[in-house]
XYZ file of N, CA and C in Angstrom:
516
model
N -52.503 1.237 8.089
C -51.338 0.950 8.922
C -51.648 1.433 10.339
N -51.446 0.577 11.323
C -51.745 0.904 12.706
C -50.473 1.548 13.238
N -50.626 2.131 14.468
C -49.491 2.895 15.095
C -48.343 1.982 15.312
N -48.556 0.745 15.799
C -47.511 -0.176 16.027
C -46.653 -0.527 14.744
N -47.299 -0.734 13.670
C -46.599 -1.017 12.459
C -45.750 0.228 11.979
N -46.313 1.371 12.127
C -45.628 2.657 11.727
C -44.321 2.805 12.580
N -44.511 2.618 13.920
C -43.315 2.690 14.755
C -42.268 1.653 14.408
N -42.700 0.421 14.180
C -41.744 -0.635 13.807
C -41.005 -0.370 12.557
N -41.735 0.232 11.546
C -40.996 0.494 10.301
C -40.143 1.691 10.504
N -40.436 2.669 11.344
C -39.537 3.835 11.581
C -38.245 3.342 12.274
N -38.427 2.419 13.304
C -37.282 1.911 14.067
C -36.368 1.112 13.117
N -36.957 0.294 12.265
C -36.139 -0.507 11.287
C -35.328 0.457 10.382
N -35.939 1.468 9.905
C -35.195 2.409 9.061
C -34.063 3.081 9.821
N -34.299 3.470 11.040
C -33.190 4.035 11.885
C -32.031 3.135 12.052
N -32.315 1.872 12.378
C -31.372 0.771 12.583
C -30.457 0.630 11.266
N -31.213 0.580 10.154
C -30.428 0.402 8.859
C -29.589 1.617 8.642
N -30.098 2.864 8.856
C -29.273 4.027 8.623
C -28.068 4.085 9.498
N -28.250 3.695 10.759
C -27.099 3.707 11.679
C -26.056 2.595 11.228
N -26.534 1.511 10.825
C -25.550 0.397 10.344
C -24.802 0.805 9.139
N -25.420 1.535 8.298
C -24.714 1.987 6.990
C -23.715 3.082 7.405
N -24.110 3.950 8.279
C -23.254 5.051 8.715
C -22.000 4.488 9.410
N -22.154 3.520 10.221
C -21.033 2.989 11.085
C -20.218 1.928 10.438
N -20.640 1.470 9.276
C -19.798 0.399 8.648
C -18.687 0.890 7.793
N -17.645 -0.003 7.516
C -16.552 0.391 6.580
C -15.459 1.070 7.402
N -14.312 1.317 6.640
C -13.160 2.046 7.255
C -13.490 3.412 7.318
N -13.084 4.122 8.415
C -13.278 5.483 8.560
C -11.924 6.171 8.863
N -11.958 7.497 9.036
C -10.688 8.136 9.304
C -10.476 8.232 10.787
N -9.441 7.810 11.372
C -9.069 7.888 12.727
C -8.595 9.324 13.031
N -8.449 9.696 14.342
C -8.045 11.017 14.603
C -6.578 11.304 14.196
N -5.786 10.282 14.005
C -4.363 10.496 13.540
C -4.224 10.630 12.077
N -5.390 10.607 11.348
C -5.384 10.825 9.844
C -5.240 9.457 9.146
N -5.023 8.387 9.867
C -4.979 7.100 9.267
C -6.327 6.507 9.120
N -6.537 5.461 8.399
C -7.736 4.811 8.280
C -7.842 3.715 9.345
N -9.014 3.611 10.057
C -9.218 2.550 11.026
C -10.208 1.581 10.603
N -10.044 0.333 11.021
C -11.073 -0.658 10.751
C -11.005 -1.674 11.864
N -12.034 -2.524 11.936
C -12.048 -3.600 12.899
C -11.786 -4.938 12.283
N -10.905 -5.716 12.931
C -10.542 -7.072 12.440
C -11.758 -7.897 12.699
N -12.207 -8.632 11.621
C -13.340 -9.513 11.759
C -13.076 -10.671 12.685
N -11.815 -11.147 12.817
C -11.458 -12.260 13.669
C -11.511 -11.840 15.148
N -10.898 -10.661 15.475
C -10.707 -10.379 16.879
C -11.709 -9.232 17.361
N -12.266 -8.470 16.359
C -13.080 -7.386 16.800
C -12.402 -6.109 17.179
N -10.989 -6.255 17.193
C -10.185 -5.129 17.613
C -9.993 -4.178 16.435
N -9.948 -2.893 16.860
C -9.673 -1.791 15.892
C -8.204 -1.613 15.761
N -7.765 -1.286 14.574
C -6.389 -0.983 14.302
C -6.198 0.151 13.228
N -5.160 0.910 13.234
C -4.915 1.990 12.386
C -4.281 1.531 11.119
N -4.634 2.186 10.047
C -4.019 2.009 8.717
C -3.232 3.249 8.429
N -1.966 3.373 8.623
C -1.275 4.620 8.305
C -1.406 4.994 6.882
N -1.469 6.292 6.585
C -1.580 6.826 5.221
C -0.283 6.966 4.530
N 0.824 6.894 5.238
C 2.207 6.858 4.574
C 3.106 6.106 5.488
N 4.253 5.715 4.872
C 5.227 4.929 5.617
C 6.178 5.764 6.407
N 7.139 5.129 7.127
C 8.075 5.836 7.960
C 9.030 6.736 7.152
N 9.195 6.540 5.902
C 10.036 7.324 4.996
C 9.208 8.375 4.187
N 7.894 8.457 4.596
C 6.977 9.381 3.974
C 6.624 9.000 2.498
N 6.666 7.638 2.257
C 6.249 7.134 0.923
C 4.861 6.584 0.916
N 4.394 6.200 -0.233
C 3.114 5.582 -0.395
C 3.103 4.095 0.161
N 2.121 3.733 0.816
C 2.037 2.359 1.439
C 1.289 1.432 0.435
N 1.713 0.161 0.413
C 1.088 -0.848 -0.354
C 0.808 -2.102 0.470
N -0.347 -2.496 0.534
C -0.731 -3.688 1.383
C -0.307 -4.922 0.618
N 0.408 -5.852 1.312
C 0.869 -7.087 0.734
C 0.163 -8.241 1.432
N -0.396 -9.165 0.642
C -1.180 -10.247 1.197
C -2.409 -9.758 1.818
N -2.691 -10.390 2.901
C -3.897 -10.053 3.720
C -3.436 -9.252 4.871
N -2.724 -8.111 4.596
C -2.124 -7.171 5.589
C -1.108 -7.912 6.383
N -0.517 -9.004 5.812
C 0.648 -9.601 6.538
C 1.848 -8.710 6.594
N 2.036 -8.006 5.539
C 3.142 -7.078 5.345
C 2.592 -5.824 4.619
N 3.389 -4.737 4.596
C 3.207 -3.621 3.799
C 4.527 -3.311 3.093
N 4.398 -2.579 2.035
C 5.617 -2.043 1.416
C 5.400 -0.585 1.277
N 6.521 0.157 1.285
C 6.541 1.614 1.118
C 7.287 1.948 -0.114
N 6.636 2.671 -1.006
C 7.265 3.045 -2.295
C 7.701 4.450 -2.213
N 8.977 4.788 -2.506
C 9.412 6.197 -2.606
C 9.916 6.366 -4.022
N 9.487 7.546 -4.585
C 9.895 7.984 -5.958
C 10.711 9.211 -5.878
N 11.978 9.122 -6.034
C 12.901 10.298 -5.935
C 13.147 10.719 -7.300
N 12.450 11.787 -7.795
C 12.584 12.286 -9.144
C 13.994 12.853 -9.404
N 14.564 13.530 -8.381
C 15.954 14.189 -8.608
C 17.024 13.103 -8.865
N 16.961 12.034 -8.094
C 17.896 10.959 -8.181
C 17.492 9.899 -9.297
N 16.206 10.011 -9.737
C 15.787 9.014 -10.707
C 15.672 7.611 -10.237
N 15.284 7.510 -8.960
C 15.157 6.168 -8.337
C 13.793 5.823 -7.776
N 13.539 4.598 -7.765
C 12.377 3.993 -7.104
C 12.909 3.077 -6.024
N 12.544 3.421 -4.717
C 12.859 2.625 -3.553
C 11.666 1.986 -2.874
N 11.749 0.716 -2.613
C 10.633 0.024 -1.943
C 11.234 -0.625 -0.618
N 10.573 -0.331 0.497
C 10.906 -0.883 1.790
C 9.811 -1.922 2.138
N 10.242 -2.997 2.635
C 9.335 -4.026 3.198
C 9.066 -3.812 4.637
N 7.757 -3.627 5.004
C 7.458 -3.250 6.377
C 6.525 -4.279 7.007
N 6.370 -4.196 8.352
C 5.511 -5.077 9.139
C 4.042 -4.856 8.732
N 3.199 -5.606 9.408
C 1.797 -5.485 9.173
C 1.155 -4.222 9.558
N 1.795 -3.468 10.454
C 1.297 -2.146 10.790
C 1.839 -1.007 9.860
N 2.775 -1.392 8.995
C 3.331 -0.442 8.095
C 4.283 0.535 8.727
N 4.986 0.071 9.830
C 5.812 1.011 10.522
C 7.266 0.588 10.698
N 7.514 -0.714 10.850
C 8.903 -1.196 11.057
C 9.382 -1.957 9.848
N 10.640 -1.760 9.441
C 11.340 -2.394 8.375
C 11.385 -3.924 8.714
N 11.132 -4.821 7.750
C 11.313 -6.170 7.903
C 12.220 -6.745 6.805
N 13.401 -7.204 7.202
C 14.291 -7.789 6.182
C 13.772 -9.122 5.767
N 13.898 -9.358 4.407
C 13.398 -10.585 3.786
C 14.511 -11.249 2.998
N 14.436 -12.539 2.804
C 15.480 -13.291 2.204
C 15.263 -13.511 0.604
N 15.113 -12.376 0.003
C 14.923 -12.308 -1.459
C 15.922 -11.372 -2.136
N 16.415 -11.625 -3.292
C 17.458 -10.874 -3.939
C 16.821 -9.666 -4.713
N 15.552 -9.821 -5.181
C 14.850 -8.715 -5.835
C 13.356 -8.914 -5.722
N 12.620 -7.779 -6.027
C 11.226 -7.858 -6.113
C 10.776 -7.240 -7.471
N 9.509 -7.444 -7.837
C 9.139 -7.123 -9.257
C 7.891 -6.095 -9.157
N 7.991 -5.154 -10.126
C 6.753 -4.336 -10.322
C 6.228 -4.647 -11.676
N 5.052 -5.049 -11.787
C 4.387 -5.283 -13.045
C 3.503 -4.084 -13.326
N 3.686 -3.552 -14.548
C 2.976 -2.346 -15.038
C 2.222 -2.674 -16.263
N 1.026 -2.023 -16.427
C 0.301 -2.020 -17.564
C -0.222 -0.592 -17.904
N 0.109 -0.170 -19.116
C -0.174 1.184 -19.522
C -0.433 1.217 -21.038
N -1.580 1.749 -21.461
C -1.923 1.837 -22.851
C -1.819 0.532 -23.546
N -2.315 -0.568 -22.854
C -2.315 -1.885 -23.446
C -1.001 -2.613 -23.464
N 0.069 -2.027 -22.933
C 1.421 -2.620 -22.921
C 1.706 -3.075 -21.508
N 2.149 -4.301 -21.325
C 2.557 -4.833 -20.068
C 4.075 -4.886 -19.994
N 4.659 -4.458 -18.792
C 6.150 -4.485 -18.667
C 6.328 -4.950 -17.218
N 7.560 -5.499 -17.077
C 8.001 -5.997 -15.769
C 9.281 -5.317 -15.382
N 9.429 -4.807 -14.197
C 10.625 -4.197 -13.651
C 11.141 -4.890 -12.385
N 12.439 -5.103 -12.243
C 12.982 -5.669 -11.102
C 13.739 -4.600 -10.230
N 13.516 -4.740 -8.976
C 14.211 -3.785 -7.989
C 15.202 -4.732 -7.243
N 16.400 -4.362 -7.224
C 17.485 -5.197 -6.555
C 17.537 -4.898 -5.111
N 17.892 -5.964 -4.324
C 18.034 -5.806 -2.869
C 19.156 -4.827 -2.603
N 18.989 -3.900 -1.782
C 20.048 -2.879 -1.316
C 19.974 -2.780 0.176
N 20.527 -3.814 0.893
C 20.364 -3.955 2.323
C 20.751 -2.700 3.041
N 19.963 -2.344 4.131
C 20.292 -1.276 5.060
C 21.382 -1.770 6.044
N 21.995 -0.932 6.760
C 23.107 -1.294 7.612
C 22.708 -2.314 8.668
N 21.480 -2.285 9.197
C 21.025 -3.236 10.231
C 20.495 -4.479 9.732
N 20.279 -4.728 8.383
C 19.725 -5.894 7.871
C 20.709 -7.119 8.018
N 20.188 -8.302 8.391
C 20.999 -9.444 8.579
C 21.731 -9.828 7.247
N 22.865 -10.572 7.302
C 23.467 -11.004 6.044
C 22.489 -11.883 5.206
N 22.414 -11.632 3.871
C 21.557 -12.412 2.995
C 20.066 -11.970 2.985
N 19.819 -10.857 3.745
C 18.433 -10.340 3.749
C 18.483 -8.826 3.473
N 17.257 -8.396 3.080
C 17.222 -6.894 2.813
C 15.768 -6.451 3.039
N 15.737 -5.197 3.620
C 14.409 -4.611 3.776
C 14.186 -3.462 2.774
N 15.287 -3.165 1.985
C 15.188 -2.192 0.965
C 15.570 -2.708 -0.412
N 14.778 -2.212 -1.439
C 14.978 -2.648 -2.759
C 15.008 -1.404 -3.707
N 15.866 -1.288 -4.640
C 16.020 0.013 -5.372
C 16.189 -0.276 -6.929
N 15.633 0.643 -7.640
C 15.789 0.605 -9.134
C 16.089 2.021 -9.594
N 17.073 2.069 -10.479
C 17.491 3.400 -11.175
C 16.975 3.444 -12.609
N 16.073 2.549 -12.902
C 15.485 2.484 -14.287
C 14.636 3.665 -14.635
N 15.039 4.538 -15.489
C 14.308 5.723 -15.796
C 13.004 5.374 -16.403
N 12.875 4.309 -17.179
C 11.562 3.908 -17.705
C 10.552 3.575 -16.628
N 10.965 2.886 -15.613
C 10.052 2.589 -14.541
C 9.585 3.871 -13.835
N 10.534 4.848 -13.558
C 10.017 6.038 -12.861
C 9.168 6.795 -13.712
N 9.418 6.820 -15.066
C 8.478 7.565 -15.948
C 7.116 6.832 -16.104
N 7.088 5.541 -16.185
C 5.840 4.790 -16.333
C 4.908 4.992 -15.115
N 5.564 4.977 -13.958
C 4.779 5.058 -12.676
C 3.959 6.395 -12.667
N 4.504 7.398 -13.374
C 3.840 8.733 -13.317
C 2.737 8.902 -14.406
N 2.512 7.890 -15.291
C 1.560 8.022 -16.320
C 0.208 7.874 -15.648
N -0.798 8.732 -16.076
C -2.183 8.560 -15.695
C -2.715 7.351 -16.269
N -3.480 6.621 -15.488
C -4.138 5.310 -15.972
C -3.202 4.152 -15.885
N -1.995 4.224 -15.366
C -1.163 3.160 -15.214
C -1.620 2.192 -14.110
N -1.546 0.863 -14.382
C -1.944 -0.143 -13.324
C -0.658 -0.757 -12.990
N -0.349 -0.806 -11.742
C 0.962 -1.373 -11.189
C 0.690 -2.244 -10.013
N 1.476 -3.315 -9.969
C 1.401 -4.248 -8.944
C 2.846 -4.699 -8.487
N 3.029 -4.675 -7.128
C 4.248 -5.136 -6.530
C 4.171 -6.574 -6.230
N 5.266 -7.345 -6.615
C 5.243 -8.790 -6.257
C 6.536 -9.066 -5.564
N 6.467 -9.706 -4.374
C 7.564 -9.985 -3.508
C 7.445 -11.400 -2.951
N 8.572 -12.149 -2.837
C 8.474 -13.436 -2.179
C 9.043 -13.297 -0.751
N 8.233 -13.679 0.269
C 8.584 -13.603 1.676
C 8.488 -15.007 2.300
N 9.621 -15.569 2.706
C 9.629 -16.971 3.203
C 9.026 -17.951 2.290
N 9.220 -17.844 1.030
C 8.723 -18.765 0.043
C 7.310 -18.491 -0.377
N 6.688 -17.482 0.137
C 5.336 -17.153 -0.227
C 5.256 -15.922 -1.044
N 4.607 -15.985 -2.215
C 4.513 -14.854 -3.061
C 3.335 -13.889 -2.664
N 3.702 -12.671 -2.375
C 2.752 -11.722 -1.972
C 2.630 -10.584 -3.054
N 1.379 -10.098 -3.237
C 1.116 -9.144 -4.287
C 0.407 -7.928 -3.632
N 0.635 -6.761 -4.138
C -0.035 -5.495 -3.612
C -0.192 -4.534 -4.784
N -1.348 -3.922 -4.780
C -1.627 -2.879 -5.860
C -0.914 -1.569 -5.450
N -0.168 -1.062 -6.459
C 0.466 0.271 -6.189
C -0.429 1.327 -6.722
N -0.812 2.157 -5.734
C -1.653 3.322 -6.074
C -0.756 4.530 -5.883
N 0.094 4.824 -6.899
C 1.167 5.812 -6.810
C 0.561 7.197 -6.843
N 0.972 8.166 -6.005
C 0.553 9.543 -6.068
C 1.179 10.210 -7.273
N 0.410 10.785 -8.134
C 0.907 11.466 -9.356
C 1.325 12.929 -9.168
N 1.099 13.399 -7.902
C 1.522 14.825 -7.634
C 2.840 14.937 -6.942
N 3.851 15.107 -7.823
C 5.209 15.093 -7.329
C 5.877 16.440 -7.097
N 5.110 17.494 -7.353
C 5.756 18.887 -7.314
C 6.142 19.208 -5.922
N 7.450 19.621 -5.856
C 7.919 20.305 -4.645
C 8.492 19.290 -3.605
N 8.402 17.982 -3.789
C 8.938 17.056 -2.797
C 9.232 15.733 -3.387
N 10.161 15.009 -2.713
C 10.558 13.699 -3.174
C 9.658 12.623 -2.491
N 9.633 11.528 -3.060
C 8.839 10.426 -2.590
C 9.708 9.275 -2.188
């Protein structure tokens, strides 16, 4: 191997290592995940929690987000529909949304009824609530697979619920 070939191979290895290191979502300084949009090349933040300090769920292709709060003391599950940045509530024209659960080979479906906030327009809601004790219990099981389904402007959007199982000392 001549010197030129050795240098070319070394440079190629460095370029590959740099590409692997710089690719994918990373952590931004704010603690959120950041990524670049393939279409625009612009970087944007992915918050790690919603404005109510709940778990975020990506809906569609980041068209919307949902925020899930699990209040163990009240026995409720609340879901807020949020904008694409996961920051602002977005009222939608649906009466309920659905959580599909699968645990230990059993599939179940739960509905969360619209519970409009004071500022939501008539016939729309940005908040959905369930007091179903079985849903609250099932979401806490290890190995549960859960998916949120909501219809926005006639389009059905789905998002995987990755619910935090550590509930000690605080509400969700």
